[in-house]
Amino acid sequence: MTQAMHLFWRKGFAATSISDLTAAMGIGSPSLYAAFGSKEALYAEALRHYRAQFEGRVWGNFAAAATARGAVEALLMDTASALTAVSAPDAPRGCMVTLSAVGGEGQAELGACVRAARALGFETVVERLDRAAAAGELGAAVDIPALARFVVTVQGGMSLQARDGASRAELEAVARLAMAGWDARTGG
């Protein structure tokens, strides 16, 4: 599954052919169709595999942080690490979900799946910020949805930068700058 995930991640859905997939996975096309039913189903499975492989690396410390600021800082710093940690010579960089254009490639159902995954990240940040506001950690004047969009926008931009070759240190500098913006907007 990792080979298929890497192909879809690197090339996108439309540019990844069945022959690319069978060659990378070491199986024939009848076996691919028997196992997954379709290229679309294999892509959906590759997204699930991606999430299982990377979700804990990016979101684990976010969930464990004692404060909203600590959670967001952990999210951005762990994102910098995960986006640039290349585990294999041909492993793609950046976030498969963030970088996916499958919806624009004529695959509306898969596009909805990717949009839902991106929305889950936004909703997770909103929920954490809502809890912080209820606990008095964030002032009433803080626009929670806008702050959450800021966080996921920075995270998404970091993915693009990683795909284009930015280093972990460069992305961590972006995270620190984003946290300075957080402090300026929320009072730290």
Coordinates of N, CA and C in Angstrom, one line a residue:
M1 N 0.8 -1.2 0.0 CA 0.0 0.0 0.0 C 0.9 1.3 0.0
T2 N 2.0 1.2 0.7 CA 2.9 2.4 0.7 C 3.3 2.8 -0.7
Q3 N 3.6 1.8 -1.6 CA 4.0 2.1 -2.9 C 2.9 2.9 -3.7
A4 N 1.7 2.4 -3.5 CA 0.6 3.1 -4.2 C 0.4 4.5 -3.6
M5 N 0.5 4.6 -2.3 CA 0.3 5.9 -1.6 C 1.4 6.9 -2.1
H6 N 2.6 6.4 -2.2 CA 3.7 7.3 -2.7 C 3.5 7.8 -4.2
L7 N 3.0 6.9 -5.0 CA 2.7 7.2 -6.4 C 1.6 8.3 -6.5
F8 N 0.5 8.0 -5.8 CA -0.6 9.0 -5.8 C -0.1 10.3 -5.2
W9 N 0.6 10.3 -4.2 CA 1.1 11.5 -3.5 C 2.0 12.3 -4.4
R10 N 2.9 11.6 -5.1 CA 3.9 12.3 -5.9 C 3.3 12.8 -7.3
K11 N 2.5 11.9 -7.9 CA 2.0 12.2 -9.2 C 0.6 12.7 -9.3
G12 N -0.2 12.5 -8.3 CA -1.6 12.8 -8.3 C -2.4 11.6 -8.8
F13 N -3.7 11.7 -8.7 CA -4.6 10.6 -9.1 C -4.6 10.4 -10.6
A14 N -4.8 11.5 -11.4 CA -5.0 11.4 -12.8 C -3.7 10.9 -13.5
A15 N -2.6 11.4 -13.1 CA -1.3 11.1 -13.7 C -0.8 9.7 -13.3
T16 N -1.4 9.1 -12.3 CA -0.9 7.7 -11.9 C -1.7 6.7 -12.7
S17 N -1.0 5.9 -13.5 CA -1.7 4.9 -14.3 C -1.8 3.6 -13.6
I18 N -2.7 2.7 -14.1 CA -2.8 1.4 -13.5 C -1.5 0.7 -13.7
S19 N -0.8 0.9 -14.8 CA 0.5 0.2 -15.0 C 1.5 0.7 -14.1
D20 N 1.5 2.0 -13.7 CA 2.4 2.6 -12.7 C 2.1 1.8 -11.4
L21 N 0.9 1.7 -11.0 CA 0.5 1.1 -9.8 C 0.9 -0.4 -9.7
T22 N 0.6 -1.1 -10.7 CA 0.9 -2.6 -10.7 C 2.4 -2.8 -10.7
A23 N 3.2 -1.9 -11.4 CA 4.6 -2.1 -11.4 C 5.2 -1.8 -10.0
A24 N 4.7 -0.7 -9.4 CA 5.2 -0.3 -8.0 C 4.8 -1.3 -7.0
M25 N 3.6 -1.9 -7.1 CA 3.1 -2.8 -6.1 C 3.5 -4.2 -6.4
G26 N 4.1 -4.5 -7.5 CA 4.5 -5.9 -7.9 C 3.4 -6.9 -8.1
I27 N 2.3 -6.4 -8.6 CA 1.1 -7.2 -8.8 C 0.6 -7.0 -10.2
G28 N -0.2 -7.9 -10.8 CA -0.8 -7.7 -12.0 C -2.1 -6.9 -11.9
S29 N -2.6 -6.4 -13.0 CA -3.9 -5.6 -12.9 C -5.1 -6.4 -12.4
P30 N -5.2 -7.7 -12.8 CA -6.3 -8.5 -12.3 C -6.3 -8.6 -10.7
S31 N -5.1 -8.7 -10.2 CA -4.9 -8.7 -8.7 C -5.3 -7.4 -8.1
L32 N -4.9 -6.3 -8.7 CA -5.2 -5.0 -8.2 C -6.7 -4.8 -8.2
Y33 N -7.4 -5.2 -9.3 CA -8.9 -5.0 -9.4 C -9.5 -6.0 -8.4
A34 N -9.0 -7.2 -8.2 CA -9.6 -8.1 -7.3 C -9.5 -7.6 -5.8
A35 N -8.3 -7.0 -5.5 CA -8.1 -6.5 -4.2 C -8.9 -5.2 -3.9
F36 N -8.9 -4.3 -4.8 CA -9.5 -3.0 -4.6 C -10.7 -2.6 -5.4
G37 N -11.0 -3.3 -6.5 CA -12.1 -3.0 -7.3 C -12.0 -2.0 -8.3
S38 N -11.2 -0.9 -8.0 CA -11.0 0.2 -8.9 C -9.8 1.0 -8.5
K39 N -9.3 1.8 -9.4 CA -8.3 2.8 -9.1 C -8.8 3.8 -8.0
E40 N -10.0 4.2 -8.1 CA -10.6 5.1 -7.2 C -10.6 4.5 -5.8
A41 N -11.0 3.3 -5.7 CA -11.0 2.6 -4.4 C -9.6 2.5 -3.8
L42 N -8.6 2.2 -4.7 CA -7.2 2.1 -4.2 C -6.7 3.5 -3.7
Y43 N -7.1 4.5 -4.4 CA -6.8 5.9 -4.0 C -7.4 6.2 -2.6
A44 N -8.6 5.8 -2.4 CA -9.3 6.0 -1.1 C -8.5 5.2 0.0
E45 N -8.1 4.0 -0.3 CA -7.4 3.2 0.6 C -6.0 3.8 0.9
A46 N -5.4 4.4 -0.2 CA -4.1 5.0 0.0 C -4.2 6.2 0.9
L47 N -5.3 7.0 0.9 CA -5.5 8.1 1.8 C -5.7 7.6 3.2
R48 N -6.4 6.5 3.4 CA -6.5 5.9 4.7 C -5.2 5.5 5.3
H49 N -4.4 4.9 4.4 CA -3.0 4.4 4.8 C -2.2 5.7 5.2
Y50 N -2.3 6.7 4.4 CA -1.5 7.9 4.7 C -1.9 8.5 6.1
R51 N -3.2 8.5 6.3 CA -3.6 9.0 7.6 C -3.1 8.2 8.8
A52 N -3.2 6.9 8.6 CA -2.7 6.0 9.6 C -1.2 6.1 9.9
Q53 N -0.4 6.4 8.8 CA 1.0 6.6 8.9 C 1.4 7.9 9.5
F54 N 0.7 9.0 9.3 CA 1.2 10.3 9.6 C 0.4 11.1 10.6
E55 N -0.9 10.7 10.9 CA -1.7 11.5 11.8 C -1.1 11.7 13.2
G56 N -0.6 10.6 13.7 CA 0.0 10.7 15.1 C 1.2 11.6 15.1
R57 N 2.0 11.6 14.1 CA 3.2 12.4 14.0 C 2.9 13.9 14.1
V58 N 1.8 14.2 13.4 CA 1.4 15.6 13.3 C 0.5 16.1 14.4
W59 N -0.5 15.3 14.8 CA -1.5 15.7 15.7 C -1.3 15.2 17.1
G60 N -0.4 14.3 17.4 CA -0.3 13.7 18.7 C 0.0 14.7 19.8
N61 N 1.0 15.5 19.6 CA 1.4 16.5 20.6 C 0.4 17.6 20.7
F62 N -0.3 17.9 19.6 CA -1.4 18.9 19.6 C -2.5 18.4 20.6
A63 N -2.8 17.2 20.5 CA -3.9 16.6 21.4 C -3.4 16.6 22.8
A64 N -2.2 16.4 23.1 CA -1.7 16.2 24.5 C -1.3 17.6 25.1
A65 N -1.2 18.6 24.4 CA -0.8 19.9 24.9 C -1.7 20.5 26.0
A66 N -1.2 21.1 27.0 CA -2.0 21.6 28.1 C -2.7 22.9 27.7
T67 N -2.2 23.7 26.8 CA -2.7 25.0 26.4 C -3.0 25.0 24.9
A68 N -3.9 25.9 24.5 CA -4.1 26.0 23.0 C -2.9 26.5 22.3
R69 N -2.2 27.4 22.9 CA -0.9 27.9 22.3 C 0.1 26.8 22.2
G70 N 0.2 26.0 23.2 CA 1.1 24.8 23.1 C 0.7 23.8 22.1
A71 N -0.6 23.7 21.9 CA -1.2 22.7 20.9 C -0.9 23.2 19.5
V72 N -1.1 24.5 19.3 CA -0.8 25.0 17.9 C 0.7 25.0 17.6
E73 N 1.5 25.4 18.6 CA 2.9 25.4 18.4 C 3.4 23.9 18.1
A74 N 2.9 23.0 18.9 CA 3.3 21.6 18.6 C 2.8 21.1 17.2
L75 N 1.6 21.5 16.9 CA 1.1 21.2 15.5 C 2.0 21.7 14.4
L76 N 2.4 22.9 14.5 CA 3.2 23.5 13.5 C 4.7 23.0 13.5
M77 N 5.2 22.8 14.7 CA 6.6 22.3 14.7 C 6.6 20.8 14.3
D78 N 5.6 20.0 14.7 CA 5.5 18.6 14.3 C 5.2 18.5 12.8
T79 N 4.5 19.4 12.3 CA 4.2 19.5 10.8 C 5.6 19.7 10.1
A80 N 6.4 20.6 10.6 CA 7.7 20.9 9.9 C 8.5 19.6 9.9
S81 N 8.5 18.9 11.0 CA 9.2 17.6 11.1 C 8.7 16.6 10.1
A82 N 7.4 16.4 10.2 CA 6.8 15.3 9.4 C 6.9 15.6 7.9
L83 N 6.7 16.8 7.5 CA 6.7 17.2 6.1 C 8.1 17.0 5.4
T84 N 9.1 17.1 6.3 CA 10.5 17.0 5.7 C 11.2 15.7 6.1
A85 N 10.6 14.8 6.8 CA 11.2 13.5 7.2 C 11.0 12.6 6.0
V86 N 12.0 12.4 5.3 CA 11.9 11.5 4.1 C 12.4 10.1 4.6
S87 N 11.5 9.1 4.5 CA 11.8 7.8 5.0 C 12.4 6.9 4.0
A88 N 12.3 7.3 2.7 CA 12.8 6.5 1.6 C 13.3 7.4 0.5
P89 N 14.2 7.0 -0.3 CA 14.8 7.9 -1.3 C 13.7 8.5 -2.2
D90 N 12.7 7.7 -2.5 CA 11.6 8.2 -3.5 C 10.4 8.7 -2.7
A91 N 10.4 8.9 -1.4 CA 9.3 9.3 -0.7 C 9.0 10.8 -1.0
P92 N 7.7 11.1 -1.2 CA 7.4 12.5 -1.5 C 7.5 13.3 -0.2
R93 N 7.6 14.6 -0.4 CA 7.6 15.6 0.7 C 6.3 16.4 0.6
G94 N 5.9 17.0 1.7 CA 4.7 17.7 1.8 C 3.6 16.8 2.3
C95 N 2.4 17.3 2.3 CA 1.2 16.5 2.8 C 0.4 16.0 1.6
M96 N 0.1 14.7 1.6 CA -0.6 14.1 0.5 C -2.0 14.8 0.4
V97 N -2.7 15.0 1.6 CA -4.0 15.5 1.6 C -4.1 17.0 1.2
T98 N -3.1 17.8 1.7 CA -3.1 19.2 1.4 C -2.8 19.4 -0.1
L99 N -1.9 18.6 -0.7 CA -1.5 18.8 -2.0 C -2.4 18.1 -3.1
S100 N -3.3 17.3 -2.6 CA -4.2 16.6 -3.6 C -5.1 17.5 -4.4
A101 N -5.2 17.3 -5.7 CA -6.1 18.0 -6.6 C -7.1 17.1 -7.2
V102 N -7.3 15.9 -6.5 CA -8.1 14.9 -7.1 C -9.5 15.4 -7.5
G103 N -10.1 16.3 -6.7 CA -11.4 16.8 -7.0 C -11.4 17.6 -8.3
G104 N -10.3 18.3 -8.6 CA -10.2 19.0 -9.8 C -9.8 18.2 -11.0
E105 N -9.6 16.9 -10.8 CA -9.2 16.0 -11.9 C -10.4 15.2 -12.3
G106 N -11.6 15.7 -12.0 CA -12.8 15.0 -12.4 C -13.3 13.9 -11.5
Q107 N -12.7 13.8 -10.4 CA -13.1 12.7 -9.4 C -13.8 13.4 -8.2
A108 N -15.1 13.7 -8.4 CA -15.8 14.5 -7.4 C -15.9 13.7 -6.1
E109 N -16.2 12.4 -6.1 CA -16.3 11.7 -4.9 C -15.0 11.6 -4.1
L110 N -13.9 11.4 -4.8 CA -12.6 11.4 -4.1 C -12.2 12.8 -3.7
G111 N -12.6 13.8 -4.5 CA -12.4 15.2 -4.1 C -13.1 15.5 -2.8
A112 N -14.3 15.0 -2.6 CA -15.1 15.2 -1.4 C -14.4 14.6 -0.2
C113 N -13.8 13.4 -0.5 CA -13.1 12.7 0.6 C -11.9 13.5 1.1
V114 N -11.1 14.1 0.1 CA -10.0 14.9 0.5 C -10.4 16.2 1.2
R115 N -11.5 16.8 0.7 CA -11.9 18.0 1.3 C -12.4 17.7 2.8
A116 N -13.0 16.6 3.0 CA -13.5 16.2 4.3 C -12.3 16.0 5.2
A117 N -11.2 15.4 4.7 CA -10.0 15.2 5.5 C -9.4 16.6 5.9
R118 N -9.4 17.5 4.9 CA -8.9 18.9 5.2 C -9.8 19.6 6.2
A119 N -11.1 19.4 6.1 CA -12.0 20.0 7.0 C -11.9 19.5 8.4
L120 N -11.5 18.2 8.5 CA -11.3 17.6 9.9 C -10.2 18.3 10.6
G121 N -9.1 18.7 9.9 CA -8.0 19.4 10.5 C -8.5 20.7 11.1
F122 N -9.2 21.5 10.2 CA -9.8 22.8 10.6 C -10.7 22.6 11.8
E123 N -11.6 21.6 11.8 CA -12.5 21.4 12.9 C -11.8 21.0 14.2
T124 N -10.7 20.3 14.1 CA -10.0 19.9 15.2 C -9.3 21.1 15.9
V125 N -8.8 22.0 15.1 CA -8.2 23.2 15.6 C -9.3 24.1 16.2
V126 N -10.5 24.2 15.6 CA -11.6 25.0 16.1 C -12.0 24.5 17.5
E127 N -12.2 23.2 17.6 CA -12.6 22.6 18.8 C -11.6 22.9 20.0
R128 N -10.3 22.8 19.7 CA -9.3 23.1 20.7 C -9.4 24.5 21.1
L129 N -9.5 25.4 20.1 CA -9.6 26.9 20.4 C -10.9 27.2 21.2
D130 N -12.0 26.5 20.9 CA -13.2 26.7 21.6 C -13.1 26.3 23.1
R131 N -12.4 25.2 23.3 CA -12.1 24.8 24.7 C -11.3 25.8 25.4
A132 N -10.3 26.4 24.7 CA -9.4 27.4 25.3 C -10.2 28.7 25.6
A133 N -11.1 29.1 24.8 CA -11.9 30.2 25.0 C -12.8 30.0 26.2
A134 N -13.4 28.8 26.3 CA -14.3 28.5 27.4 C -13.5 28.5 28.8
A135 N -12.2 28.1 28.7 CA -11.4 28.1 29.9 C -10.8 29.4 30.2
G136 N -11.0 30.5 29.4 CA -10.5 31.8 29.6 C -9.1 32.0 29.1
E137 N -8.6 31.0 28.4 CA -7.3 31.1 27.8 C -7.2 32.1 26.6
L138 N -8.3 32.2 25.9 CA -8.4 33.2 24.8 C -9.5 34.2 25.1
G139 N -9.2 35.4 24.8 CA -10.2 36.5 25.1 C -11.4 36.4 24.2
A140 N -12.5 37.0 24.7 CA -13.8 37.0 23.9 C -13.7 37.6 22.6
A141 N -12.7 38.5 22.4 CA -12.6 39.3 21.1 C -11.8 38.4 20.0
V142 N -11.3 37.3 20.4 CA -10.6 36.4 19.5 C -11.6 35.7 18.5
D143 N -11.4 35.9 17.3 CA -12.2 35.3 16.3 C -11.7 33.9 16.1
I144 N -12.4 32.9 16.7 CA -11.9 31.5 16.7 C -11.8 30.9 15.3
P145 N -12.9 31.0 14.5 CA -12.8 30.5 13.2 C -11.7 31.1 12.3
A146 N -11.5 32.4 12.5 CA -10.4 33.0 11.7 C -9.0 32.6 12.2
L147 N -8.9 32.5 13.5 CA -7.6 32.0 14.1 C -7.3 30.6 13.6
A148 N -8.3 29.7 13.6 CA -8.2 28.3 13.2 C -7.8 28.3 11.7
R149 N -8.4 29.1 10.9 CA -8.1 29.2 9.5 C -6.6 29.7 9.3
F150 N -6.2 30.6 10.1 CA -4.8 31.1 10.0 C -3.9 29.9 10.3
V151 N -4.2 29.1 11.3 CA -3.3 28.0 11.7 C -3.3 27.0 10.5
V152 N -4.4 26.6 10.0 CA -4.4 25.5 8.9 C -3.9 26.1 7.6
T153 N -4.0 27.4 7.4 CA -3.4 28.0 6.2 C -1.9 28.0 6.3
V154 N -1.3 28.3 7.5 CA 0.1 28.3 7.7 C 0.6 26.8 7.5
Q155 N -0.2 25.9 8.1 CA 0.2 24.5 7.9 C 0.2 24.0 6.4
G156 N -0.9 24.4 5.7 CA -0.9 24.1 4.3 C 0.2 24.7 3.5
G157 N 0.5 26.0 3.8 CA 1.6 26.6 3.1 C 2.9 26.0 3.4
M158 N 3.1 25.5 4.6 CA 4.3 24.7 4.9 C 4.4 23.5 4.1
S159 N 3.3 22.8 3.8 CA 3.3 21.7 2.9 C 3.8 22.0 1.5
L160 N 3.3 23.1 1.0 CA 3.7 23.5 -0.3 C 5.2 23.8 -0.3
Q161 N 5.7 24.5 0.7 CA 7.1 24.8 0.8 C 8.0 23.6 0.9
A162 N 7.5 22.6 1.7 CA 8.2 21.3 1.8 C 8.3 20.6 0.5
R163 N 7.2 20.6 -0.3 CA 7.2 19.9 -1.6 C 8.2 20.6 -2.5
D164 N 8.4 21.9 -2.3 CA 9.4 22.6 -3.2 C 10.8 22.6 -2.6
G165 N 11.0 21.9 -1.5 CA 12.4 21.7 -1.0 C 12.8 22.4 0.3
A166 N 11.8 23.1 0.9 CA 12.2 23.8 2.2 C 12.6 22.8 3.2
S167 N 13.6 23.2 4.0 CA 14.1 22.3 5.0 C 13.3 22.3 6.3
R168 N 13.5 21.4 7.2 CA 12.8 21.4 8.5 C 13.1 22.7 9.2
A169 N 14.4 23.2 9.2 CA 14.7 24.4 9.9 C 14.0 25.6 9.3
E170 N 13.9 25.6 8.0 CA 13.1 26.7 7.4 C 11.7 26.7 7.8
L171 N 11.1 25.5 7.8 CA 9.7 25.4 8.2 C 9.5 25.7 9.7
E172 N 10.4 25.3 10.5 CA 10.3 25.7 11.9 C 10.4 27.2 12.1
A173 N 11.2 27.9 11.3 CA 11.2 29.3 11.4 C 9.8 29.9 11.0
V174 N 9.2 29.3 10.0 CA 7.8 29.8 9.7 C 6.9 29.5 10.9
A175 N 7.0 28.4 11.5 CA 6.2 28.1 12.7 C 6.4 29.1 13.8
R176 N 7.7 29.4 14.1 CA 8.0 30.4 15.1 C 7.4 31.8 14.8
L177 N 7.5 32.2 13.5 CA 6.9 33.4 13.1 C 5.3 33.4 13.3
A178 N 4.7 32.3 12.9 CA 3.3 32.2 13.1 C 2.9 32.3 14.6
M179 N 3.7 31.7 15.4 CA 3.5 31.8 16.9 C 3.6 33.2 17.4
A180 N 4.5 34.0 16.8 CA 4.7 35.4 17.1 C 3.4 36.1 16.8
G181 N 2.8 35.8 15.6 CA 1.6 36.4 15.2 C 0.5 36.0 16.2
W182 N 0.5 34.7 16.6 CA -0.5 34.2 17.6 C -0.4 35.1 18.8
D183 N 0.8 35.3 19.3 CA 1.0 36.1 20.5 C 0.5 37.5 20.4
A184 N 0.8 38.1 19.2 CA 0.4 39.5 19.0 C -1.2 39.6 18.9
R185 N -1.8 38.5 18.4 CA -3.3 38.6 18.3 C -4.0 38.2 19.5
T186 N -3.4 37.2 20.3 CA -4.1 36.7 21.4 C -3.6 37.2 22.7
G187 N -2.5 37.9 22.7 CA -1.9 38.3 23.9 C -0.9 37.3 24.6
G188 N -0.6 36.2 23.8 CA 0.4 35.2 24.2 C -0.1 34.2 25.1

